[in-house]
């Protein structure tokens, strides 16, 4: 199984920037799509952005133009550059990935990190 560790969260003022990282480790054959989610207090966990292995990206409308998702497959790491942060971006940010244990196995997406807290004050 893949282990995921998020880092880079913190407290910033509105308009500030943070860069989140998600490092994957463990025994696996390949990681395909990688995703960032966030969960605000009392709300459901929502998709923020995703990136395919080929590099294609998708963003939720509320972060388009402000957040940039990227990945470094040599390091099995995904990033989320967050600019022009707003108080409504405050949440715990989680990463999730699709992976295969072997070349012949099905895709799995059953691993989650512990999350990293992002707090944006006005």
PDB file of C-alpha atoms in Angstrom:
ATOM      1  CA  UNK A   1       0.000   0.000   0.000  1.00  0.00           C
ATOM      2  CA  UNK A   2       1.057   3.600  -0.593  1.00  0.00           C
ATOM      3  CA  UNK A   3       1.770   5.840   2.387  1.00  0.00           C
ATOM      4  CA  UNK A   4       1.093   9.557   1.897  1.00  0.00           C
ATOM      5  CA  UNK A   5       2.505  12.411   3.966  1.00  0.00           C
ATOM      6  CA  UNK A   6       1.334  15.989   3.500  1.00  0.00           C
ATOM      7  CA  UNK A   7       3.348  18.994   4.656  1.00  0.00           C
ATOM      8  CA  UNK A   8       3.656  22.717   4.154  1.00  0.00           C
ATOM      9  CA  UNK A   9       0.510  23.979   5.830  1.00  0.00           C
ATOM     10  CA  UNK A  10       0.442  26.939   8.159  1.00  0.00           C
ATOM     11  CA  UNK A  11      -1.212  30.201   9.068  1.00  0.00           C
ATOM     12  CA  UNK A  12      -1.110  33.138   6.657  1.00  0.00           C
ATOM     13  CA  UNK A  13      -2.956  36.362   6.118  1.00  0.00           C
ATOM     14  CA  UNK A  14      -5.367  36.874   3.282  1.00  0.00           C
ATOM     15  CA  UNK A  15      -3.461  37.321   0.026  1.00  0.00           C
ATOM     16  CA  UNK A  16      -0.550  35.210   1.190  1.00  0.00           C
ATOM     17  CA  UNK A  17       0.915  32.061  -0.310  1.00  0.00           C
ATOM     18  CA  UNK A  18       1.731  28.537   0.803  1.00  0.00           C
ATOM     19  CA  UNK A  19       3.188  25.515  -0.954  1.00  0.00           C
ATOM     20  CA  UNK A  20       1.912  22.108   0.079  1.00  0.00           C
ATOM     21  CA  UNK A  21       3.739  18.861  -0.584  1.00  0.00           C
ATOM     22  CA  UNK A  22       2.516  15.270  -0.650  1.00  0.00           C
ATOM     23  CA  UNK A  23       5.173  12.575  -0.543  1.00  0.00           C
ATOM     24  CA  UNK A  24       4.283   9.007  -1.478  1.00  0.00           C
ATOM     25  CA  UNK A  25       6.229   6.007  -0.246  1.00  0.00           C
ATOM     26  CA  UNK A  26       5.836   2.263   0.086  1.00  0.00           C
ATOM     27  CA  UNK A  27       5.792  -0.638  -2.308  1.00  0.00           C
ATOM     28  CA  UNK A  28       3.950   0.107  -5.530  1.00  0.00           C
ATOM     29  CA  UNK A  29       4.385  -0.233  -9.275  1.00  0.00           C
ATOM     30  CA  UNK A  30       3.127   3.129 -10.474  1.00  0.00           C
ATOM     31  CA  UNK A  31       1.154   6.167  -9.361  1.00  0.00           C
ATOM     32  CA  UNK A  32      -1.237   7.555 -11.928  1.00  0.00           C
ATOM     33  CA  UNK A  33      -3.598  10.391 -11.018  1.00  0.00           C
ATOM     34  CA  UNK A  34      -2.808  12.469  -7.924  1.00  0.00           C
ATOM     35  CA  UNK A  35      -5.339  14.662  -6.159  1.00  0.00           C
ATOM     36  CA  UNK A  36      -5.632  17.350  -3.472  1.00  0.00           C
ATOM     37  CA  UNK A  37      -8.750  17.516  -1.317  1.00  0.00           C
ATOM     38  CA  UNK A  38      -9.693  19.847   1.513  1.00  0.00           C
ATOM     39  CA  UNK A  39     -12.083  19.640   4.425  1.00  0.00           C
ATOM     40  CA  UNK A  40     -13.285  22.673   6.338  1.00  0.00           C
ATOM     41  CA  UNK A  41     -14.783  22.295   9.844  1.00  0.00           C
ATOM     42  CA  UNK A  42     -18.258  20.822   9.673  1.00  0.00           C
ATOM     43  CA  UNK A  43     -18.077  20.276   5.923  1.00  0.00           C
ATOM     44  CA  UNK A  44     -17.435  17.370   3.598  1.00  0.00           C
ATOM     45  CA  UNK A  45     -14.048  16.623   2.055  1.00  0.00           C
ATOM     46  CA  UNK A  46     -14.010  18.208  -1.412  1.00  0.00           C
ATOM     47  CA  UNK A  47     -11.744  17.845  -4.411  1.00  0.00           C
ATOM     48  CA  UNK A  48      -9.518  20.875  -5.018  1.00  0.00           C
ATOM     49  CA  UNK A  49      -7.295  19.836  -7.906  1.00  0.00           C
ATOM     50  CA  UNK A  50      -5.959  16.773  -9.670  1.00  0.00           C
ATOM     51  CA  UNK A  51      -3.105  15.985 -12.017  1.00  0.00           C
ATOM     52  CA  UNK A  52      -2.734  13.070 -14.386  1.00  0.00           C
ATOM     53  CA  UNK A  53       0.527  11.239 -14.899  1.00  0.00           C
ATOM     54  CA  UNK A  54       0.782  12.853 -18.331  1.00  0.00           C
ATOM     55  CA  UNK A  55       0.450  16.267 -16.683  1.00  0.00           C
ATOM     56  CA  UNK A  56      -3.124  17.242 -17.421  1.00  0.00           C
ATOM     57  CA  UNK A  57      -4.696  19.219 -14.599  1.00  0.00           C
ATOM     58  CA  UNK A  58      -8.145  20.051 -13.309  1.00  0.00           C
ATOM     59  CA  UNK A  59      -9.158  22.622 -10.701  1.00  0.00           C
ATOM     60  CA  UNK A  60     -12.340  23.412  -8.821  1.00  0.00           C
ATOM     61  CA  UNK A  61     -13.670  26.807  -9.949  1.00  0.00           C
ATOM     62  CA  UNK A  62     -12.996  28.487  -6.602  1.00  0.00           C
ATOM     63  CA  UNK A  63      -9.221  28.022  -6.905  1.00  0.00           C
ATOM     64  CA  UNK A  64      -8.700  28.483 -10.645  1.00  0.00           C
ATOM     65  CA  UNK A  65      -6.066  31.107 -11.363  1.00  0.00           C
ATOM     66  CA  UNK A  66      -4.795  30.998  -7.762  1.00  0.00           C
ATOM     67  CA  UNK A  67      -3.615  27.418  -7.159  1.00  0.00           C
ATOM     68  CA  UNK A  68      -1.161  25.394  -9.238  1.00  0.00           C
ATOM     69  CA  UNK A  69      -0.850  21.629  -8.915  1.00  0.00           C
ATOM     70  CA  UNK A  70       2.327  19.883 -10.022  1.00  0.00           C
ATOM     71  CA  UNK A  71       4.174  16.617  -9.541  1.00  0.00           C
ATOM     72  CA  UNK A  72       7.689  15.217  -9.582  1.00  0.00           C
ATOM     73  CA  UNK A  73       7.454  11.513 -10.383  1.00  0.00           C
ATOM     74  CA  UNK A  74      11.168  10.982  -9.732  1.00  0.00           C
ATOM     75  CA  UNK A  75      10.450  11.951  -6.128  1.00  0.00           C
ATOM     76  CA  UNK A  76       6.922  10.502  -5.979  1.00  0.00           C
ATOM     77  CA  UNK A  77       5.817  13.900  -4.758  1.00  0.00           C
ATOM     78  CA  UNK A  78       2.929  16.209  -5.597  1.00  0.00           C
ATOM     79  CA  UNK A  79       2.740  19.917  -4.846  1.00  0.00           C
ATOM     80  CA  UNK A  80       0.050  22.550  -4.502  1.00  0.00           C
ATOM     81  CA  UNK A  81       1.191  26.150  -4.872  1.00  0.00           C
ATOM     82  CA  UNK A  82      -1.505  28.291  -3.298  1.00  0.00           C
ATOM     83  CA  UNK A  83      -1.466  32.015  -4.045  1.00  0.00           C
ATOM     84  CA  UNK A  84      -3.831  34.861  -3.220  1.00  0.00           C
ATOM     85  CA  UNK A  85      -5.201  32.841  -0.336  1.00  0.00           C
ATOM     86  CA  UNK A  86      -8.615  33.707   1.054  1.00  0.00           C
ATOM     87  CA  UNK A  87     -10.196  32.951   4.438  1.00  0.00           C
ATOM     88  CA  UNK A  88     -12.515  30.488   2.690  1.00  0.00           C
ATOM     89  CA  UNK A  89      -9.453  28.406   1.765  1.00  0.00           C
ATOM     90  CA  UNK A  90      -9.054  27.550   5.445  1.00  0.00           C
ATOM     91  CA  UNK A  91      -9.241  23.770   5.775  1.00  0.00           C
ATOM     92  CA  UNK A  92      -7.257  20.612   6.322  1.00  0.00           C
ATOM     93  CA  UNK A  93      -5.710  19.624   3.002  1.00  0.00           C
ATOM     94  CA  UNK A  94      -5.328  15.952   2.109  1.00  0.00           C
ATOM     95  CA  UNK A  95      -3.741  14.135  -0.799  1.00  0.00           C
ATOM     96  CA  UNK A  96      -4.947  10.967  -2.455  1.00  0.00           C
ATOM     97  CA  UNK A  97      -3.542   8.997  -5.370  1.00  0.00           C
ATOM     98  CA  UNK A  98      -4.449   6.234  -7.780  1.00  0.00           C
ATOM     99  CA  UNK A  99      -1.788   3.524  -7.818  1.00  0.00           C
ATOM    100  CA  UNK A 100      -1.035  -0.037  -8.804  1.00  0.00           C
ATOM    101  CA  UNK A 101       0.740  -2.515  -6.592  1.00  0.00           C
ATOM    102  CA  UNK A 102       1.886  -4.505  -9.623  1.00  0.00           C
ATOM    103  CA  UNK A 103       1.722  -4.058 -13.392  1.00  0.00           C
ATOM    104  CA  UNK A 104      -1.201  -6.489 -13.547  1.00  0.00           C
ATOM    105  CA  UNK A 105      -3.185  -5.212 -10.566  1.00  0.00           C
ATOM    106  CA  UNK A 106      -6.167  -2.888 -10.561  1.00  0.00           C
ATOM    107  CA  UNK A 107      -5.924   0.776  -9.688  1.00  0.00           C
ATOM    108  CA  UNK A 108      -6.342   1.525  -5.996  1.00  0.00           C
ATOM    109  CA  UNK A 109      -7.040   4.795  -4.230  1.00  0.00           C
ATOM    110  CA  UNK A 110      -7.357   3.672  -0.643  1.00  0.00           C
ATOM    111  CA  UNK A 111      -4.571   5.714   0.942  1.00  0.00           C
ATOM    112  CA  UNK A 112      -4.919   9.083   2.627  1.00  0.00           C
ATOM    113  CA  UNK A 113      -2.388  11.170   4.468  1.00  0.00           C
ATOM    114  CA  UNK A 114      -2.914  12.734   7.870  1.00  0.00           C
ATOM    115  CA  UNK A 115      -3.618  16.115   6.324  1.00  0.00           C
ATOM    116  CA  UNK A 116      -2.009  19.512   6.762  1.00  0.00           C
ATOM    117  CA  UNK A 117      -3.848  22.486   8.241  1.00  0.00           C
ATOM    118  CA  UNK A 118      -4.110  25.716   6.254  1.00  0.00           C
ATOM    119  CA  UNK A 119      -5.490  28.730   8.084  1.00  0.00           C
ATOM    120  CA  UNK A 120      -6.042  32.043   6.306  1.00  0.00           C
ATOM    121  CA  UNK A 121      -6.934  35.085   8.387  1.00  0.00           C
ATOM    122  CA  UNK A 122      -8.569  38.210   7.055  1.00  0.00           C
TER     123      UNK A 122
END
